[in-house]
XYZ file of C-alpha atoms in Angstrom:
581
model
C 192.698 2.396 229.915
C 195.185 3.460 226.882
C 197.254 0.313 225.783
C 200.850 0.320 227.584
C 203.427 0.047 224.686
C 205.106 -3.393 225.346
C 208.049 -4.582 223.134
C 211.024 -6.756 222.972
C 214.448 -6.180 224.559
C 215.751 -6.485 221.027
C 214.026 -3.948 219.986
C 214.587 -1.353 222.731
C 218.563 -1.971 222.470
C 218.124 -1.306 218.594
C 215.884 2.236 219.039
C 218.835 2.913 221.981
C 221.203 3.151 219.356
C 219.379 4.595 217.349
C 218.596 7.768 219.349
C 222.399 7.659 220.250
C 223.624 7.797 217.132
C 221.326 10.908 216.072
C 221.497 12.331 218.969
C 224.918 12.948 218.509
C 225.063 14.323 215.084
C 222.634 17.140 216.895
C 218.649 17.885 215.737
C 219.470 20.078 213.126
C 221.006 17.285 210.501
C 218.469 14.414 211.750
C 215.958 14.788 208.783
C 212.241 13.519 208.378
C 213.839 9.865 206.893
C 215.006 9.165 210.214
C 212.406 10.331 212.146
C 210.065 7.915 210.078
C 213.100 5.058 210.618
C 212.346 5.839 214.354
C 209.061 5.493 214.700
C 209.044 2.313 212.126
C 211.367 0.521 214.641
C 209.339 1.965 217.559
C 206.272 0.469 215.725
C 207.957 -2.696 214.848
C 208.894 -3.336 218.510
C 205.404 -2.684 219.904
C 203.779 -5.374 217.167
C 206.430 -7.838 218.378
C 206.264 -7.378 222.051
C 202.497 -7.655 222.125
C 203.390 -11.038 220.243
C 205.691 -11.686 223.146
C 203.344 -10.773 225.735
C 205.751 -9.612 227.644
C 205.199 -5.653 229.846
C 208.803 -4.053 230.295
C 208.396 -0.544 231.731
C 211.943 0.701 230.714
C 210.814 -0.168 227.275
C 207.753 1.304 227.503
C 208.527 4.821 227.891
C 210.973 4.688 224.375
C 207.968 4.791 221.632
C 207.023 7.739 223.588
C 210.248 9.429 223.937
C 210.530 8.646 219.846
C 207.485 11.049 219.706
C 209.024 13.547 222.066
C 212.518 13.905 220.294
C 210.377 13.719 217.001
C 208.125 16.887 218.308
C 211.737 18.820 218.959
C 213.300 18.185 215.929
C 210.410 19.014 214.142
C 210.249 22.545 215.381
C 213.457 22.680 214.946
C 213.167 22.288 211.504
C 210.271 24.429 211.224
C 211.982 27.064 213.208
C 214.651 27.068 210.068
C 212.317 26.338 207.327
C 210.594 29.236 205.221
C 207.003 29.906 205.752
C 204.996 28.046 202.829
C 201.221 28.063 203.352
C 198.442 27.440 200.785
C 194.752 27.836 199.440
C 193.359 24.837 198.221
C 189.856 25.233 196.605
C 187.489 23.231 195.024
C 186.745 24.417 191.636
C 183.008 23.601 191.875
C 181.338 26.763 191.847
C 181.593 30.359 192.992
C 184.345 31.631 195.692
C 182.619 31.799 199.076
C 183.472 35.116 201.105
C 185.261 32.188 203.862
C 187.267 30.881 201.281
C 188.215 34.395 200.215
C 188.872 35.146 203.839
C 191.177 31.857 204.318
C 193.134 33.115 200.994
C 193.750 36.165 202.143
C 195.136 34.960 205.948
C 197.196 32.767 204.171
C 198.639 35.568 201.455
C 199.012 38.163 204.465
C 200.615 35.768 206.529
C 202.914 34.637 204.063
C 203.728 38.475 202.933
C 204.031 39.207 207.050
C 207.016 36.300 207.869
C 208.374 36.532 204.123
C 207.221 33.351 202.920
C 205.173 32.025 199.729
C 201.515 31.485 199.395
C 201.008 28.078 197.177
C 197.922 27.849 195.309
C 196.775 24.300 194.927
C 193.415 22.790 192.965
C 191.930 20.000 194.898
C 189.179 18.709 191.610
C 189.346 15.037 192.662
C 185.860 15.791 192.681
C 185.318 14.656 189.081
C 181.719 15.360 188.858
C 181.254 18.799 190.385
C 184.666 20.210 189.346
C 184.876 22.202 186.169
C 187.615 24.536 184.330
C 185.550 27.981 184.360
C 184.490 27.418 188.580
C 188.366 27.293 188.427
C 188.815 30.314 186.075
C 186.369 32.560 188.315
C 188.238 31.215 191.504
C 191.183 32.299 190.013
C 189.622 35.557 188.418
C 188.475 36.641 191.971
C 191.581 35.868 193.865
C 192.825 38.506 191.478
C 190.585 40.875 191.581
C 190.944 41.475 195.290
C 194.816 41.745 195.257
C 195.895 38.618 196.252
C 199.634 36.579 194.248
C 200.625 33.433 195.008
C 204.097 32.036 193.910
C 203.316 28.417 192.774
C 200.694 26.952 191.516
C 198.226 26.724 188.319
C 199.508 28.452 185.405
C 202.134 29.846 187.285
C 204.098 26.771 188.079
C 207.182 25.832 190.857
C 208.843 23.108 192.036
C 206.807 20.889 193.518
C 203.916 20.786 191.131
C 201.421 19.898 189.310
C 199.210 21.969 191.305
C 195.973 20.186 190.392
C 194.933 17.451 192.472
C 193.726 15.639 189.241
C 197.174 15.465 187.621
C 199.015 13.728 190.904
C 197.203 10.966 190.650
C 200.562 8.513 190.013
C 201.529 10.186 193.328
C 198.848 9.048 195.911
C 198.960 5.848 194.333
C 202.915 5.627 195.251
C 202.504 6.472 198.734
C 199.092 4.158 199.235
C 201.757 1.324 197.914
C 204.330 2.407 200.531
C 201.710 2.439 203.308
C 200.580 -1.092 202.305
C 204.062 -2.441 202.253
C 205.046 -1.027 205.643
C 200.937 -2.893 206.743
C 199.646 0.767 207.873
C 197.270 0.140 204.694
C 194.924 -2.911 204.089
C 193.064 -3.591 201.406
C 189.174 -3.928 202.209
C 186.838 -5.834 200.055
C 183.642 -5.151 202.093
C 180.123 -4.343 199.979
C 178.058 -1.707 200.410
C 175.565 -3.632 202.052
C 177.878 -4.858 204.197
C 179.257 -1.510 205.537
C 175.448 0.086 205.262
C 174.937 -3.282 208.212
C 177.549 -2.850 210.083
C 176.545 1.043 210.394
C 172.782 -0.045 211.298
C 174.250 -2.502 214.160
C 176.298 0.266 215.291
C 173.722 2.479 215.392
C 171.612 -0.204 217.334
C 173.989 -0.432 220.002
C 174.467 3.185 220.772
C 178.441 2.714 218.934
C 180.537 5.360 216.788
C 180.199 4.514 213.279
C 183.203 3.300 212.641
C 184.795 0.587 210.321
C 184.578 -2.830 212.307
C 185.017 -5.199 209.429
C 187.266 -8.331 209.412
C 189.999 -7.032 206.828
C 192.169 -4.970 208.392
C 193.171 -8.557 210.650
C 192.209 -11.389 207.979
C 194.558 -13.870 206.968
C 196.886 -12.935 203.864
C 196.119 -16.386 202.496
C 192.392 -15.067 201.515
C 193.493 -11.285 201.112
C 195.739 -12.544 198.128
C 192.787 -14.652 197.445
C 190.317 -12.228 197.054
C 192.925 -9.960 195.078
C 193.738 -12.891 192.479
C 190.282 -12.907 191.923
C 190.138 -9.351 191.174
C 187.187 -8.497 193.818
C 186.560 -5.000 194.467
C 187.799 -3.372 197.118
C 189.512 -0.096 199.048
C 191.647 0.453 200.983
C 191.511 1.519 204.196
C 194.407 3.131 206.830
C 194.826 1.144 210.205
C 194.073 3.529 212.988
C 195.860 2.062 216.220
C 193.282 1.501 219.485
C 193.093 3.994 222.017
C 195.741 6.225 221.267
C 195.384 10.059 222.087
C 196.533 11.958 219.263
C 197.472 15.860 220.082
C 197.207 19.343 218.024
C 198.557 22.911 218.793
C 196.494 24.837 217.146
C 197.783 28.292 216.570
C 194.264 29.886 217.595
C 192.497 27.200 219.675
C 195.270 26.080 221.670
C 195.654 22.118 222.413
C 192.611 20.392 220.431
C 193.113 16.075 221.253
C 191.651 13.015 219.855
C 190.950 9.733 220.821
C 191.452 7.172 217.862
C 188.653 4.954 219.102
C 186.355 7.720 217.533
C 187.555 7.181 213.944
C 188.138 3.518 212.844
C 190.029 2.566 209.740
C 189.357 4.915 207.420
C 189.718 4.599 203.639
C 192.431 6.205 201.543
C 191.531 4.875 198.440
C 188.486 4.324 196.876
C 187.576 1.219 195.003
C 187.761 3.151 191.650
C 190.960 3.943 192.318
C 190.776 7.307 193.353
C 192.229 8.722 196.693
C 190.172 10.066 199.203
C 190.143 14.383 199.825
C 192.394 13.505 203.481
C 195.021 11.350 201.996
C 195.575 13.799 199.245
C 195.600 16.935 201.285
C 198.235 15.171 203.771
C 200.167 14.196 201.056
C 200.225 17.257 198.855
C 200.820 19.431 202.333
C 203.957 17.333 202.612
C 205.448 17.082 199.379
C 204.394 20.392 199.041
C 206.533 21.116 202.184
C 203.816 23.589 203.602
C 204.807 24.886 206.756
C 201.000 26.254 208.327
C 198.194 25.115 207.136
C 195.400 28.161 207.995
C 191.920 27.145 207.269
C 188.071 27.175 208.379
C 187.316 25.640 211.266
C 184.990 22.834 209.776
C 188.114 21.018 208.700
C 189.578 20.378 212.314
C 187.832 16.830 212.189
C 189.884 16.176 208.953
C 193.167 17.166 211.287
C 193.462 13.496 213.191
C 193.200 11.875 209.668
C 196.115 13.978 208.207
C 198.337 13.730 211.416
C 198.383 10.304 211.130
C 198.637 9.800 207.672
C 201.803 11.941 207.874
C 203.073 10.135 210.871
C 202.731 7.013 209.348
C 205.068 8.035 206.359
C 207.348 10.182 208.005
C 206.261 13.284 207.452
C 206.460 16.292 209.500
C 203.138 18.143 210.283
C 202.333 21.611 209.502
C 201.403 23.814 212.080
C 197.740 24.375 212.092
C 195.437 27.271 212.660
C 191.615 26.784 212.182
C 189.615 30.307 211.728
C 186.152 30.594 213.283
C 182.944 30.643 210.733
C 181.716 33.410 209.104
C 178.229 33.999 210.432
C 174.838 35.582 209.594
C 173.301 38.337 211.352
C 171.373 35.640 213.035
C 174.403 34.091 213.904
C 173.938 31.165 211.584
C 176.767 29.956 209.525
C 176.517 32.386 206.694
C 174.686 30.825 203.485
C 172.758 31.731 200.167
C 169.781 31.949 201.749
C 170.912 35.561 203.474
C 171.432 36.902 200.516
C 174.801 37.513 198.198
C 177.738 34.685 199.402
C 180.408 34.686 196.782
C 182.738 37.009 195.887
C 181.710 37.328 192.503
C 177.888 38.693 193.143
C 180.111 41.478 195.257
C 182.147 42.606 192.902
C 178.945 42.631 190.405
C 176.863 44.808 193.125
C 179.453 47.243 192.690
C 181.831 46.919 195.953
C 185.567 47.909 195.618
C 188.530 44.735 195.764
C 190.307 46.979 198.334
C 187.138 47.167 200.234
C 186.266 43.499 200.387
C 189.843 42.782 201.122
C 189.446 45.400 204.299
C 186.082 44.249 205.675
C 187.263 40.109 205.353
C 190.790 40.592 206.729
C 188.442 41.988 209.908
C 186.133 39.197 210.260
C 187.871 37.626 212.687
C 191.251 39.331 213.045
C 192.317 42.888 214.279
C 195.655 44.557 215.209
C 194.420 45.484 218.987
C 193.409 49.264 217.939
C 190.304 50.970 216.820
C 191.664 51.215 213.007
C 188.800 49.525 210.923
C 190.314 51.398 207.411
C 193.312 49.138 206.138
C 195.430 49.514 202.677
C 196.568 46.639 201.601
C 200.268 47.719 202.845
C 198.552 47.955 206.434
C 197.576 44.566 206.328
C 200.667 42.956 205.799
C 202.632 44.830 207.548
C 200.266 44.342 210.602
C 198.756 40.960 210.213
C 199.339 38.010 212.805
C 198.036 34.249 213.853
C 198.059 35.833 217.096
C 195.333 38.092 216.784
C 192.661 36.199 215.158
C 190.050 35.368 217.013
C 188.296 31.912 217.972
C 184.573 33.163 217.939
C 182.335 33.400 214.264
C 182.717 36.288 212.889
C 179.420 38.440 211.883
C 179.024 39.536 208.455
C 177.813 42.206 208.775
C 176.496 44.123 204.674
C 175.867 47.448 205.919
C 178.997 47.816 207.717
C 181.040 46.661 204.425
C 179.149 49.281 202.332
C 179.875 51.819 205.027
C 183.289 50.689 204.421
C 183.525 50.191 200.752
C 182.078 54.195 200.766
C 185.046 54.951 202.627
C 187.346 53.567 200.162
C 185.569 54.834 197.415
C 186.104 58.186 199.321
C 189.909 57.552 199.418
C 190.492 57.191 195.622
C 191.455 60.360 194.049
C 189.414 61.908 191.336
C 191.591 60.088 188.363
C 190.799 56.563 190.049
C 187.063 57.357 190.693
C 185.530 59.227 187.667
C 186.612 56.724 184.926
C 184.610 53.942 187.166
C 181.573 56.013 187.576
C 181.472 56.899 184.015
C 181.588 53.200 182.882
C 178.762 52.388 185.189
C 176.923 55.277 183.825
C 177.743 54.290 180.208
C 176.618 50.442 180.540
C 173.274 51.782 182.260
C 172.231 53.394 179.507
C 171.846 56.708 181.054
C 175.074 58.558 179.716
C 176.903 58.324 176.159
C 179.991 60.050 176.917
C 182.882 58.284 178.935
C 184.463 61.522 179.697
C 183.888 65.436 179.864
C 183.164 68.437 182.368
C 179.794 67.060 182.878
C 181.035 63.655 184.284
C 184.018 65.064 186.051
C 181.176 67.081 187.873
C 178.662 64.283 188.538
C 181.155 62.218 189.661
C 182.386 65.348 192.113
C 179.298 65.522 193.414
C 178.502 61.720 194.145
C 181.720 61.139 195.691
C 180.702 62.567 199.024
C 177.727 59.950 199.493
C 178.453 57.387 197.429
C 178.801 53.546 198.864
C 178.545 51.317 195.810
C 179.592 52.148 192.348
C 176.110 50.190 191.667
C 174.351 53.129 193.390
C 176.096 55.602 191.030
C 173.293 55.248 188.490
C 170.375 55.580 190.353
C 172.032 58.514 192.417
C 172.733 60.654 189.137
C 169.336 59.927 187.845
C 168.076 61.476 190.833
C 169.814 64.234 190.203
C 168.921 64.703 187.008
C 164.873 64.157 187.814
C 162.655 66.855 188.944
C 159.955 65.208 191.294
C 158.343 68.536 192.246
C 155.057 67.455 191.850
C 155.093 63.758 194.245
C 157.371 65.947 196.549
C 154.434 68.739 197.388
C 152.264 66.175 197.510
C 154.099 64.220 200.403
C 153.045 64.838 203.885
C 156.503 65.221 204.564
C 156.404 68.683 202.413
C 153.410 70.170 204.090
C 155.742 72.115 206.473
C 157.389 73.848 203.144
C 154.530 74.516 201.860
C 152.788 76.415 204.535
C 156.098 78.579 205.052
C 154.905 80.576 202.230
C 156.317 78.231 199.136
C 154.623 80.632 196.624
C 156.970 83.476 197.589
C 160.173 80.974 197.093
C 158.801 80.282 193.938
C 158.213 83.615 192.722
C 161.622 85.114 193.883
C 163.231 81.884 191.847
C 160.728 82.360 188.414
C 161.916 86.341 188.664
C 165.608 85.516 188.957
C 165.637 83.334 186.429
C 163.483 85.225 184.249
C 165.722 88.758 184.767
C 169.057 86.442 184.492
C 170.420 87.127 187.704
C 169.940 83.328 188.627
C 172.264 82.394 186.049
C 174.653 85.126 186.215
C 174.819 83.759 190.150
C 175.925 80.157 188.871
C 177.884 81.696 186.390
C 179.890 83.066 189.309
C 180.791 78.955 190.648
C 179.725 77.324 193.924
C 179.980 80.918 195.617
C 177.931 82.628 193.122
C 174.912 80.848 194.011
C 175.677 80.918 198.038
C 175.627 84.540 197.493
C 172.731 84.887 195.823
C 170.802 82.710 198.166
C 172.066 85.159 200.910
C 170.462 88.178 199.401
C 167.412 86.391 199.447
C 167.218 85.294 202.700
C 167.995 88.570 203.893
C 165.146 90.261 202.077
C 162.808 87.682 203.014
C 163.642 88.016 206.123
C 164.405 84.045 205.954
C 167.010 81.854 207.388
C 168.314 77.994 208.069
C 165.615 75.680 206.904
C 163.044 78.438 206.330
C 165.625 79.496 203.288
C 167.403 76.477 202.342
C 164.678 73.683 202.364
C 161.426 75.653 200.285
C 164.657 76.631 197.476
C 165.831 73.288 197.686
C 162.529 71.958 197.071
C 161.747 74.513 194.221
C 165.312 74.071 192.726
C 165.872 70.453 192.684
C 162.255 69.104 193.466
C 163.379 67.195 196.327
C 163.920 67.711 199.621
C 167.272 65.753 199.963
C 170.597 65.831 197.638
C 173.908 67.449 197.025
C 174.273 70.925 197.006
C 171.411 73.131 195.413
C 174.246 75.425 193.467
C 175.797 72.337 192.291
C 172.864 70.745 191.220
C 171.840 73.534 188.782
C 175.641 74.169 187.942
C 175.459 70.292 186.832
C 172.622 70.684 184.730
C 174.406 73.958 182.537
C 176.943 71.585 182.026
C 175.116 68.903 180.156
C 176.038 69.151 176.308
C 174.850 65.720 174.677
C 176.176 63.516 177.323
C 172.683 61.763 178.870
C 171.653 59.626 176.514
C 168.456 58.465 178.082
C 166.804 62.162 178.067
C 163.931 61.165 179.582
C 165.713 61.128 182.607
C 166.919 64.445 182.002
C 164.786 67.628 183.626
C 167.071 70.687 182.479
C 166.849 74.156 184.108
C 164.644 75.825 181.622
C 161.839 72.685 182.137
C 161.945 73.567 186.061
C 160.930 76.765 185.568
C 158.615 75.570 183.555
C 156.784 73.445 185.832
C 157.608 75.329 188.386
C 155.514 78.182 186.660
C 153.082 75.797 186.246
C 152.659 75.085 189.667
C 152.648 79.229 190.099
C 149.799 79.519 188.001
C 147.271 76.895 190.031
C 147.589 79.074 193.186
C 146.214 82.128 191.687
């Protein structure tokens, strides 16, 4: 059974009075300070009634109704209160695509209710954490769109916004939390706790702290301080208590406290642990919703406490499912590309990463799967996020990231294709008709910028040769090729070929007609053997286009060899001409 809350008669008369009194000046002016007054007089009388012994029902039920009155004022407050949420990474590496994903709930919902994203630098993690993981963090939140109003480099009111530099901070409320006893110092060894753990394990019990500290006599605590021993210290977890979340997405989550023990809030090198700082940065931070991955809800019954015990009022939480593999795995390196950083190398657009995350795991109830930016915040909500993983699913986001390349107008596009082309190798100009062109022409297939390369050079290539030979070809081949061939060597030859392209997009079409119609050829039986003896391929952009393309080249491939103009088709197309004589 939970322990019943037994106190003296004292006591209850003083919490009476003390509801009465702030009951009466109403919820909205009864501030955090009193609700942590409250519960420290609610706490008080519990200690001393257990001392007494004594069971008084009416008594009983008033810790519990501090709790209750607590809860209302609380959303009271946070009813009032502007929306402040944050992203808190760990500068010690890349930006995984969850962390991205938590950033960008938090900026959307912050830029849905009108509130302020806070961007906050938890490197307590002094051996891992570096400046440039936090400069590419920073780099990539960026790069896919999203601003946050406080934090690093920025600055705001309740800063600093690296965990490193509040330091003086968590040591000022560990010394509060000692004072009011919620906070012992422990002195235990290492081989102490690693024996307690093995006898726990033994006995079938949760691992939890079952050392003498958190009740030994002050005499040899101030003892074993004189003497400078080292030591932690650790948070006193009461017995048996059920402690209660709403979570925003997975409804009423509950704890037992005889799961977690007394847990340490400060290390013995003096260094607070990652709870104590994230409950006390939340707070001072005055965060309203914390939104983050789902592997931190065991942190939650840490935090709540921590913040109950000084006072504080909680956040509202909301813990988004994993991200998962195809194999529905939690996603990691080994499936390939995890950060946002290799993304954005392989080519894909911010906009487009920022579409395909805010979808893992959230939608607006309609078959939309394209979102701006502007969509997003307009439309985005706590309430429709899901509680199962989320797939990530690659070809689906370059699908996607085609469609927003797709979207940008010629201006936005051409200048990105040309410096992919540039930094390749394959082109020396950055702009002119024969880029404006390629980049016309790749825009209708295109799904990475990365691709943009190796689709021009295909363009520019001439695989006649490996094409005929293809079992795939034989069907062109047998539908009389060598006629093809010869109607395309005379055209060019008399110049009506490129007095046809000379005459744009329908010039060609037009010309290709004629044939056709004295060939007595149509659909594939036209359009696939030119293609072939045109382009050397059986697959591409437009035929017409193609050769248009190549008229237009005046200096701007650098690598030639990657270059097959119109004049070397022929060429080897003649060549091809003469072996079937």
């Amino acid at each position: 059974m939970q322990s019943s809350l037994v106190t003296a008669p004292t006591a209850a008369c003083r919490l009476r009075l003390a509801f009465r009194g702030n009951l009466q000046r109403g919820c909205g002016s009864w501030l955090s300070p009193s609700l942590a007054r409250l519960r420290r007089t609610a706490d008080d009388a519990t200690a001393k009634g257990r001392c007494y012994g004594t069971r008084l029902g009416p008594v009983c039920s008033v810790h519990a109704a501090v709790e209750g009155v607590a809860a209302k004022v609380q959303h009271a407050e946070a009813s009032q209160a502007e929306t402040r949420v944050r992203f808190a990474p760990s500068p010690t590496g890349n930006l995984h695509v969850g962390g991205a994903r938590t950033a960008l709930f938090n900026y959307l919902y912050a830029s849905n209710t009108g509130g302020k994203l806070i961007l906050r630098v938890e490197d307590t993690d002094q051996a891992r954490s570096t400046p440039e993981s936090e400069a590419a963090v920073i780099e990539d939140l960026k790069w896919i769109g999203i601003k946050w109003d406080e934090g690093p480099n920025v600055g705001g009111p309740h800063g600093p916004y690296r965990q490193s530099e509040r330091k003086e901070l968590y040591q000022q409320y560990v010394n509060q939390l000692v004072d009011d006893g919620l906070v012992y110092p422990c002195f235990c060894t290492d081989e102490e706790l690693a024996e307690m753990k093995a006898d726990a394990e033994k006995k079938n019990l949760p691992p939890i702290y079952r050392g003498k500290w958190g009740h030994a006599d002050q005499k040899e605590v101030d003892a074993m301080l004189a003497e400078g021993k080292p030591h932690c210290y650790r948070f006193r977890v009461p017995a048996n208590q059920t402690v209660t979340i709403t979570d925003c997405i997975r409804g009423k989550v509950s704890w037992n406290t005889d799961t977690l023990g007394d847990f340490v809030v400060m290390r013995s090198n003096g260094l607070p642990v990652y709870n104590f700082c994230v409950a006390v940065d939340d707070a001072l931070m005055k965060i309203s919703h914390v939104i983050r991955a789902e592997e931190h809800l065991p942190n939650t019954l840490r935090q709540v406490m921590i913040y109950k015990a000084l006072g504080w009022r909680q956040p509202q939480f909301s813990h988004v499912s994993l991200i998962l593999a195809s194999d529905k795995s939690k996603l990691s390196k080994r499936h390939g590309a995890t950060s946002l950083g290799e993304f954005r190398e392989q080519g894909f657009l911010p906009q487009a990463m920022l579409n395909f995350l805010a979808l893992l795991g959230w939608n607006d109830g309609t078959e939309q799967e394209i979102f701006s930016l502007h969509d997003l915040q307009d439309k985005f909500s706590l309430e429709r996020v899901t509680k199962s993983g989320a797939v990530f699913d690659k070809t689906k986001l370059s699908w996607m990231n085609g469609q927003h390349l797709r979207a940008l107008s010629d201006a936005e596009l051409t200048p990105q294709l040309a410096a992919v082309w540039q930094q390749s190798g394959l082109l020396q100009t950055t702009d002119s008709p024969f880029i404006q062109m390629a980049a016309a022409l790749l825009k209708p297939s295109l799904e990475l910028l990365a691709d943009a390369d190796k689709d021009l050079r295909h363009i520019l290539s001439y695989p006649l040769m490996d094409t005929l030979q293809n079992e795939a070809a034989t069907a062109v081949l047998q539908d009389d090729f060598k006629q093809i061939v010869d109607t395309a060597l005379a055209a060019y030859d008399s110049g009506e070929l490129m007095s046809a392209l000379a005459g744009g997009a329908d010039g060609y079409k037009t010309w290709l007609k004629g044939v056709g119609k004295a060939q007595s050829r149509k659909g594939k039986h036209l359009f696939m053997p030119m293609r072939v003896a045109m382009t050397g391929s059986q697959h591409g952009p437009e035929v017409g286009e193609v050769l248009r393309l190549l008229l237009l080249e005046d200096g701007d491939v650098k690598d030639t060899s990657a270059l097959v103009t119109v004049q070397q088709r022929m060429d080897q197309l003649r060549e091809w001409q003469s072996r079937q004589r």
